[in-house]
């Protein structure tokens, strides 16, 4: 009977305190997460006006920084709650310092990758290498195909991307060896137009310049362009074709959309002028995959 009374007293005292601490930490963590989400939503709404691709660099950094601070505060809340729970359970927290030191050293050797991820994430954010909404291509340790997509989440440990196919790609920050930011400040769409070697290059250049003027004059496309598309001239010469390059500076992340529109306009303009585009040569198996006959948009601001 005394034992039952003692247990009831403990449940009514420290047991209730433990339950309240756990419940309070969960509610506080959820509140911090809710506040962080509200702040990031407000940042996105102010910086884009509803467009998730076009953001200022400051807004991208603020969004990523808010996510990191939210994640750090949640971890801090649960850590403090754990110490308070241990104290209510009668576990001497000060007596755990020496064992925790030994355990920390052991975990340090076994968790070097996690520590590396956190340090890499810290420098990624402070150096503003990329932020939420950026279109990036990330090369990881070991080579292989890079991870391409739009940044959806950045924490101190991982970077989460959404690929063009809708797949979610999670990359540990410590495994990143190279980052190509495709939407920093501005981007460039590059279109290589293949024409037969017998074609009049001057006539081709005139048609392409007219296509650029019409594209820049189009109200729907002009909002994506920073200036009028320009014809760079002959980029390469093969036995049966000549590649003429057209470039256009665009808003961040919009080079792909502009490149597709320019290709469509070029095909229609050539058809009206009675000119034809040469087919792409078969890829050389020894040289790896090749680009399409009309080229691909540049991946960063200055190719």
mmCIF file of C-alpha atoms in Angstrom:
data_model
loop_
_atom_site.group_PDB
_atom_site.id
_atom_site.type_symbol
_atom_site.label_atom_id
_atom_site.label_comp_id
_atom_site.label_asym_id
_atom_site.label_seq_id
_atom_site.Cartn_x
_atom_site.Cartn_y
_atom_site.Cartn_z
ATOM 1 C CA UNK A 1 0.000 0.000 0.000
ATOM 2 C CA UNK A 2 2.780 2.515 0.775
ATOM 3 C CA UNK A 3 4.398 1.634 -2.552
ATOM 4 C CA UNK A 4 1.136 2.356 -4.388
ATOM 5 C CA UNK A 5 0.811 5.646 -2.522
ATOM 6 C CA UNK A 6 4.374 6.602 -3.439
ATOM 7 C CA UNK A 7 3.750 5.780 -7.094
ATOM 8 C CA UNK A 8 0.578 7.823 -7.123
ATOM 9 C CA UNK A 9 2.405 10.714 -5.501
ATOM 10 C CA UNK A 10 5.174 10.423 -8.110
ATOM 11 C CA UNK A 11 2.656 10.341 -10.950
ATOM 12 C CA UNK A 12 0.829 13.343 -9.509
ATOM 13 C CA UNK A 13 4.108 15.202 -9.068
ATOM 14 C CA UNK A 14 7.067 14.471 -11.305
ATOM 15 C CA UNK A 15 5.107 12.217 -13.640
ATOM 16 C CA UNK A 16 2.684 15.023 -14.402
ATOM 17 C CA UNK A 17 5.596 17.422 -14.875
ATOM 18 C CA UNK A 18 7.196 15.044 -17.395
ATOM 19 C CA UNK A 19 3.935 14.770 -19.335
ATOM 20 C CA UNK A 20 3.552 18.545 -19.351
ATOM 21 C CA UNK A 21 7.171 19.040 -20.470
ATOM 22 C CA UNK A 22 6.759 16.585 -23.349
ATOM 23 C CA UNK A 23 3.413 18.064 -24.350
ATOM 24 C CA UNK A 24 4.756 21.615 -24.090
ATOM 25 C CA UNK A 25 7.840 20.802 -26.185
ATOM 26 C CA UNK A 26 5.706 19.224 -28.918
ATOM 27 C CA UNK A 27 3.349 22.220 -28.981
ATOM 28 C CA UNK A 28 6.245 24.698 -28.940
ATOM 29 C CA UNK A 29 8.023 22.849 -31.773
ATOM 30 C CA UNK A 30 4.841 22.866 -33.836
ATOM 31 C CA UNK A 31 4.361 26.575 -33.119
ATOM 32 C CA UNK A 32 7.934 27.324 -34.244
ATOM 33 C CA UNK A 33 7.357 25.299 -37.408
ATOM 34 C CA UNK A 34 4.090 27.131 -38.072
ATOM 35 C CA UNK A 35 5.704 30.531 -37.590
ATOM 36 C CA UNK A 36 8.607 29.561 -39.864
ATOM 37 C CA UNK A 37 6.194 28.417 -42.565
ATOM 38 C CA UNK A 38 4.210 31.654 -42.314
ATOM 39 C CA UNK A 39 7.398 33.709 -42.642
ATOM 40 C CA UNK A 40 8.639 31.781 -45.679
ATOM 41 C CA UNK A 41 5.217 32.022 -47.342
ATOM 42 C CA UNK A 42 5.228 35.778 -46.794
ATOM 43 C CA UNK A 43 8.755 36.072 -48.196
ATOM 44 C CA UNK A 44 7.732 34.128 -51.308
ATOM 45 C CA UNK A 45 4.547 36.142 -51.799
ATOM 46 C CA UNK A 46 6.368 39.480 -51.552
ATOM 47 C CA UNK A 47 9.316 38.531 -53.746
ATOM 48 C CA UNK A 48 7.542 36.729 -56.595
ATOM 49 C CA UNK A 49 3.950 37.793 -56.725
ATOM 50 C CA UNK A 50 2.970 34.152 -57.159
ATOM 51 C CA UNK A 51 5.801 33.082 -59.485
ATOM 52 C CA UNK A 52 7.898 30.404 -57.785
ATOM 53 C CA UNK A 53 10.728 30.614 -60.333
ATOM 54 C CA UNK A 54 11.550 34.317 -60.313
ATOM 55 C CA UNK A 55 12.902 35.497 -56.972
ATOM 56 C CA UNK A 56 15.482 38.002 -55.866
ATOM 57 C CA UNK A 57 18.698 36.588 -54.465
ATOM 58 C CA UNK A 58 17.999 38.264 -51.104
ATOM 59 C CA UNK A 59 14.574 36.598 -50.921
ATOM 60 C CA UNK A 60 16.082 33.191 -51.703
ATOM 61 C CA UNK A 61 18.637 33.653 -48.939
ATOM 62 C CA UNK A 62 16.024 34.817 -46.433
ATOM 63 C CA UNK A 63 13.837 31.808 -47.238
ATOM 64 C CA UNK A 64 16.705 29.336 -46.779
ATOM 65 C CA UNK A 65 17.894 31.098 -43.614
ATOM 66 C CA UNK A 66 14.384 30.972 -42.140
ATOM 67 C CA UNK A 67 14.197 27.233 -42.818
ATOM 68 C CA UNK A 68 17.546 26.640 -41.110
ATOM 69 C CA UNK A 69 16.641 28.762 -38.077
ATOM 70 C CA UNK A 70 13.300 26.949 -37.756
ATOM 71 C CA UNK A 71 14.996 23.548 -37.926
ATOM 72 C CA UNK A 72 17.637 24.616 -35.355
ATOM 73 C CA UNK A 73 15.013 25.953 -32.932
ATOM 74 C CA UNK A 74 13.004 22.727 -33.148
ATOM 75 C CA UNK A 75 16.128 20.695 -32.345
ATOM 76 C CA UNK A 76 16.931 23.044 -29.444
ATOM 77 C CA UNK A 77 13.405 22.725 -28.013
ATOM 78 C CA UNK A 78 13.515 18.929 -28.011
ATOM 79 C CA UNK A 79 17.055 18.885 -26.583
ATOM 80 C CA UNK A 80 16.149 21.141 -23.654
ATOM 81 C CA UNK A 81 12.978 19.115 -23.050
ATOM 82 C CA UNK A 82 15.035 15.910 -22.955
ATOM 83 C CA UNK A 83 17.310 17.361 -20.255
ATOM 84 C CA UNK A 84 14.342 18.460 -18.167
ATOM 85 C CA UNK A 85 12.754 15.015 -18.482
ATOM 86 C CA UNK A 86 15.989 13.334 -17.371
ATOM 87 C CA UNK A 87 16.150 15.666 -14.399
ATOM 88 C CA UNK A 88 12.562 14.832 -13.377
ATOM 89 C CA UNK A 89 13.375 11.135 -13.684
ATOM 90 C CA UNK A 90 16.113 11.555 -11.129
ATOM 91 C CA UNK A 91 18.979 11.063 -13.536
ATOM 92 C CA UNK A 92 21.895 13.331 -12.484
ATOM 93 C CA UNK A 93 22.527 15.448 -15.537
ATOM 94 C CA UNK A 94 25.865 16.742 -14.224
ATOM 95 C CA UNK A 95 26.983 13.171 -13.694
ATOM 96 C CA UNK A 96 26.433 12.480 -17.372
ATOM 97 C CA UNK A 97 29.088 14.986 -18.459
ATOM 98 C CA UNK A 98 32.007 12.527 -18.354
ATOM 99 C CA UNK A 99 30.120 9.637 -20.017
ATOM 100 C CA UNK A 100 28.681 12.065 -22.550
ATOM 101 C CA UNK A 101 32.185 13.264 -23.389
ATOM 102 C CA UNK A 102 33.384 9.710 -24.021
ATOM 103 C CA UNK A 103 30.217 8.970 -25.984
ATOM 104 C CA UNK A 104 30.623 12.192 -27.961
ATOM 105 C CA UNK A 105 34.168 11.259 -28.950
ATOM 106 C CA UNK A 106 32.989 7.831 -30.052
ATOM 107 C CA UNK A 107 30.091 9.275 -31.985
ATOM 108 C CA UNK A 108 32.406 11.870 -33.480
ATOM 109 C CA UNK A 109 34.390 9.162 -35.232
ATOM 110 C CA UNK A 110 31.247 7.322 -36.290
ATOM 111 C CA UNK A 111 29.285 10.431 -37.263
ATOM 112 C CA UNK A 112 31.924 12.305 -39.206
ATOM 113 C CA UNK A 113 29.671 12.343 -42.252
ATOM 114 C CA UNK A 114 26.835 13.993 -40.307
ATOM 115 C CA UNK A 115 29.202 16.615 -38.909
ATOM 116 C CA UNK A 116 30.537 17.196 -42.426
ATOM 117 C CA UNK A 117 26.985 17.575 -43.741
ATOM 118 C CA UNK A 118 26.161 20.196 -41.106
ATOM 119 C CA UNK A 119 29.371 22.179 -41.696
ATOM 120 C CA UNK A 120 28.869 22.054 -45.470
ATOM 121 C CA UNK A 121 25.269 23.196 -45.056
ATOM 122 C CA UNK A 122 26.416 26.105 -42.902
ATOM 123 C CA UNK A 123 28.790 27.366 -45.595
ATOM 124 C CA UNK A 124 26.272 26.729 -48.388
ATOM 125 C CA UNK A 125 23.824 29.064 -46.677
ATOM 126 C CA UNK A 126 26.239 31.742 -45.429
ATOM 127 C CA UNK A 127 27.968 31.945 -48.830
ATOM 128 C CA UNK A 128 24.592 32.076 -50.631
ATOM 129 C CA UNK A 129 25.596 29.440 -53.153
ATOM 130 C CA UNK A 130 21.914 28.723 -53.799
ATOM 131 C CA UNK A 131 18.563 29.120 -52.090
ATOM 132 C CA UNK A 132 14.945 28.095 -52.184
ATOM 133 C CA UNK A 133 13.560 28.235 -55.730
ATOM 134 C CA UNK A 134 16.941 28.117 -57.485
ATOM 135 C CA UNK A 135 17.375 25.725 -60.407
ATOM 136 C CA UNK A 136 20.632 23.883 -59.735
ATOM 137 C CA UNK A 137 22.725 20.982 -60.928
ATOM 138 C CA UNK A 138 24.553 19.262 -58.052
ATOM 139 C CA UNK A 139 27.496 16.917 -58.527
ATOM 140 C CA UNK A 140 28.035 14.541 -55.613
ATOM 141 C CA UNK A 141 31.000 12.519 -54.410
ATOM 142 C CA UNK A 142 31.719 9.530 -56.614
ATOM 143 C CA UNK A 143 30.722 11.167 -59.884
ATOM 144 C CA UNK A 144 27.783 9.791 -61.809
ATOM 145 C CA UNK A 145 24.898 11.836 -63.142
ATOM 146 C CA UNK A 146 24.371 15.157 -61.350
ATOM 147 C CA UNK A 147 21.176 15.866 -59.440
ATOM 148 C CA UNK A 148 19.183 18.461 -61.383
ATOM 149 C CA UNK A 149 16.072 20.253 -60.202
ATOM 150 C CA UNK A 150 14.496 23.126 -58.299
ATOM 151 C CA UNK A 151 15.533 23.605 -54.664
ATOM 152 C CA UNK A 152 12.549 22.971 -52.386
ATOM 153 C CA UNK A 153 14.266 22.737 -49.002
ATOM 154 C CA UNK A 154 17.693 23.587 -47.567
ATOM 155 C CA UNK A 155 18.742 22.620 -44.045
ATOM 156 C CA UNK A 156 22.122 22.341 -42.390
ATOM 157 C CA UNK A 157 22.230 18.639 -43.283
ATOM 158 C CA UNK A 158 20.445 18.091 -46.601
ATOM 159 C CA UNK A 159 19.291 19.796 -49.781
ATOM 160 C CA UNK A 160 16.009 18.641 -51.314
ATOM 161 C CA UNK A 161 15.352 19.084 -55.039
ATOM 162 C CA UNK A 162 12.325 18.572 -57.267
ATOM 163 C CA UNK A 163 13.378 17.240 -60.675
ATOM 164 C CA UNK A 164 11.683 18.068 -63.981
ATOM 165 C CA UNK A 165 9.916 14.681 -63.786
ATOM 166 C CA UNK A 166 8.460 15.557 -60.377
ATOM 167 C CA UNK A 167 10.849 13.316 -58.447
ATOM 168 C CA UNK A 168 12.158 14.439 -55.051
ATOM 169 C CA UNK A 169 15.948 14.172 -54.777
ATOM 170 C CA UNK A 170 17.608 14.476 -51.344
ATOM 171 C CA UNK A 171 21.338 15.238 -51.315
ATOM 172 C CA UNK A 172 23.474 15.324 -48.119
ATOM 173 C CA UNK A 173 25.322 18.632 -48.068
ATOM 174 C CA UNK A 174 28.614 16.969 -47.163
ATOM 175 C CA UNK A 175 28.524 14.911 -50.379
ATOM 176 C CA UNK A 176 28.315 17.943 -52.675
ATOM 177 C CA UNK A 177 31.485 18.624 -54.631
ATOM 178 C CA UNK A 178 30.152 20.971 -57.324
ATOM 179 C CA UNK A 179 27.076 23.183 -57.684
ATOM 180 C CA UNK A 180 25.968 24.792 -60.940
ATOM 181 C CA UNK A 181 23.355 27.462 -60.238
ATOM 182 C CA UNK A 182 21.166 27.827 -63.327
ATOM 183 C CA UNK A 183 19.125 30.746 -61.993
ATOM 184 C CA UNK A 184 21.534 33.146 -60.292
ATOM 185 C CA UNK A 185 20.683 36.794 -61.072
ATOM 186 C CA UNK A 186 19.993 36.029 -64.761
ATOM 187 C CA UNK A 187 20.228 33.159 -67.229
ATOM 188 C CA UNK A 188 20.928 32.692 -70.925
ATOM 189 C CA UNK A 189 19.074 30.632 -73.503
ATOM 190 C CA UNK A 190 21.356 29.279 -76.215
ATOM 191 C CA UNK A 191 19.942 27.908 -79.471
ATOM 192 C CA UNK A 192 22.212 26.374 -82.124
ATOM 193 C CA UNK A 193 20.511 26.365 -85.537
ATOM 194 C CA UNK A 194 21.898 23.744 -87.972
ATOM 195 C CA UNK A 195 21.694 24.730 -91.645
ATOM 196 C CA UNK A 196 23.199 23.095 -94.755
ATOM 197 C CA UNK A 197 26.655 24.270 -95.786
ATOM 198 C CA UNK A 198 25.121 25.359 -99.107
ATOM 199 C CA UNK A 199 22.807 27.849 -97.366
ATOM 200 C CA UNK A 200 23.449 31.596 -97.497
ATOM 201 C CA UNK A 201 24.717 32.351 -93.996
ATOM 202 C CA UNK A 202 23.981 36.074 -94.335
ATOM 203 C CA UNK A 203 20.375 35.285 -95.225
ATOM 204 C CA UNK A 204 20.162 32.915 -92.241
ATOM 205 C CA UNK A 205 21.515 35.620 -89.932
ATOM 206 C CA UNK A 206 18.920 38.098 -91.232
ATOM 207 C CA UNK A 207 16.086 35.644 -90.555
ATOM 208 C CA UNK A 208 17.374 34.913 -87.056
ATOM 209 C CA UNK A 209 17.721 38.626 -86.245
ATOM 210 C CA UNK A 210 14.152 39.195 -87.400
ATOM 211 C CA UNK A 211 13.015 36.298 -85.195
ATOM 212 C CA UNK A 212 14.805 37.919 -82.247
ATOM 213 C CA UNK A 213 13.147 41.294 -82.903
ATOM 214 C CA UNK A 214 9.713 39.705 -83.139
ATOM 215 C CA UNK A 215 10.311 37.690 -79.964
ATOM 216 C CA UNK A 216 11.392 40.798 -78.048
ATOM 217 C CA UNK A 217 8.351 42.640 -79.350
ATOM 218 C CA UNK A 218 5.982 39.922 -78.166
ATOM 219 C CA UNK A 219 4.354 41.049 -74.901
ATOM 220 C CA UNK A 220 4.158 37.518 -73.488
ATOM 221 C CA UNK A 221 7.821 36.738 -74.141
ATOM 222 C CA UNK A 222 9.312 40.157 -73.484
ATOM 223 C CA UNK A 223 8.525 39.919 -69.755
ATOM 224 C CA UNK A 224 10.938 36.951 -69.635
ATOM 225 C CA UNK A 225 13.717 38.615 -71.658
ATOM 226 C CA UNK A 226 16.255 41.114 -70.333
ATOM 227 C CA UNK A 227 17.223 42.304 -73.800
ATOM 228 C CA UNK A 228 16.705 41.443 -77.455
ATOM 229 C CA UNK A 229 18.028 38.009 -78.550
ATOM 230 C CA UNK A 230 21.236 38.344 -80.540
ATOM 231 C CA UNK A 231 22.807 36.288 -83.312
ATOM 232 C CA UNK A 232 26.363 35.289 -82.418
ATOM 233 C CA UNK A 233 27.126 33.909 -85.884
ATOM 234 C CA UNK A 234 28.619 30.615 -86.989
ATOM 235 C CA UNK A 235 29.467 28.484 -83.958
ATOM 236 C CA UNK A 236 30.779 25.355 -85.675
ATOM 237 C CA UNK A 237 31.216 23.849 -89.140
ATOM 238 C CA UNK A 238 30.746 20.197 -90.085
ATOM 239 C CA UNK A 239 30.952 18.420 -93.404
ATOM 240 C CA UNK A 240 27.240 18.794 -94.125
ATOM 241 C CA UNK A 241 26.012 21.566 -91.835
ATOM 242 C CA UNK A 242 26.828 24.880 -90.216
ATOM 243 C CA UNK A 243 25.622 25.726 -86.698
ATOM 244 C CA UNK A 244 24.534 29.336 -86.202
ATOM 245 C CA UNK A 245 24.109 30.374 -82.562
ATOM 246 C CA UNK A 246 21.372 32.578 -81.113
ATOM 247 C CA UNK A 247 21.521 33.684 -77.461
ATOM 248 C CA UNK A 248 19.034 35.489 -75.232
ATOM 249 C CA UNK A 249 19.407 36.781 -71.675
ATOM 250 C CA UNK A 250 16.403 35.826 -69.554
ATOM 251 C CA UNK A 251 15.043 36.049 -66.047
ATOM 252 C CA UNK A 252 16.449 33.428 -63.631
ATOM 253 C CA UNK A 253 15.170 29.942 -64.393
ATOM 254 C CA UNK A 254 13.294 31.010 -67.532
ATOM 255 C CA UNK A 255 15.977 30.110 -70.099
ATOM 256 C CA UNK A 256 14.317 26.785 -70.861
ATOM 257 C CA UNK A 257 10.934 28.332 -71.631
ATOM 258 C CA UNK A 258 12.511 31.053 -73.770
ATOM 259 C CA UNK A 259 14.666 28.510 -75.615
ATOM 260 C CA UNK A 260 11.624 26.413 -76.539
ATOM 261 C CA UNK A 261 9.762 29.478 -77.797
ATOM 262 C CA UNK A 262 12.718 30.642 -79.892
ATOM 263 C CA UNK A 263 13.106 27.212 -81.503
ATOM 264 C CA UNK A 264 9.458 27.199 -82.491
ATOM 265 C CA UNK A 265 9.737 30.679 -83.990
ATOM 266 C CA UNK A 266 12.909 29.765 -85.882
ATOM 267 C CA UNK A 267 11.356 26.640 -87.405
ATOM 268 C CA UNK A 268 8.302 28.605 -88.596
ATOM 269 C CA UNK A 269 10.463 31.451 -89.963
ATOM 270 C CA UNK A 270 12.679 29.035 -91.885
ATOM 271 C CA UNK A 271 9.624 27.273 -93.298
ATOM 272 C CA UNK A 272 8.172 30.565 -94.553
ATOM 273 C CA UNK A 273 11.531 31.477 -96.113
ATOM 274 C CA UNK A 274 11.809 28.115 -97.858
ATOM 275 C CA UNK A 275 14.887 27.055 -95.902
ATOM 276 C CA UNK A 276 15.358 23.715 -94.174
ATOM 277 C CA UNK A 277 17.187 22.624 -91.045
ATOM 278 C CA UNK A 278 19.638 19.774 -91.366
ATOM 279 C CA UNK A 279 19.010 16.652 -89.254
ATOM 280 C CA UNK A 280 21.264 16.028 -86.290
ATOM 281 C CA UNK A 281 24.202 13.699 -86.970
ATOM 282 C CA UNK A 282 24.069 10.304 -85.277
ATOM 283 C CA UNK A 283 25.780 10.409 -81.860
ATOM 284 C CA UNK A 284 29.216 8.893 -81.529
ATOM 285 C CA UNK A 285 29.018 6.069 -78.952
ATOM 286 C CA UNK A 286 32.593 6.781 -77.885
ATOM 287 C CA UNK A 287 31.911 10.429 -77.125
ATOM 288 C CA UNK A 288 28.781 9.955 -74.999
ATOM 289 C CA UNK A 289 25.346 11.567 -75.377
ATOM 290 C CA UNK A 290 25.031 14.628 -77.579
ATOM 291 C CA UNK A 291 22.634 17.543 -77.564
ATOM 292 C CA UNK A 292 19.675 18.004 -79.901
ATOM 293 C CA UNK A 293 19.963 19.557 -83.379
ATOM 294 C CA UNK A 294 18.854 22.951 -82.133
ATOM 295 C CA UNK A 295 20.999 22.974 -79.026
ATOM 296 C CA UNK A 296 20.006 23.340 -75.393
ATOM 297 C CA UNK A 297 19.581 26.348 -73.092
ATOM 298 C CA UNK A 298 22.687 27.426 -71.255
ATOM 299 C CA UNK A 299 22.857 26.189 -67.689
ATOM 300 C CA UNK A 300 24.150 29.331 -66.053
ATOM 301 C CA UNK A 301 24.406 33.066 -66.448
ATOM 302 C CA UNK A 302 27.556 33.170 -68.592
ATOM 303 C CA UNK A 303 28.255 30.005 -70.616
#
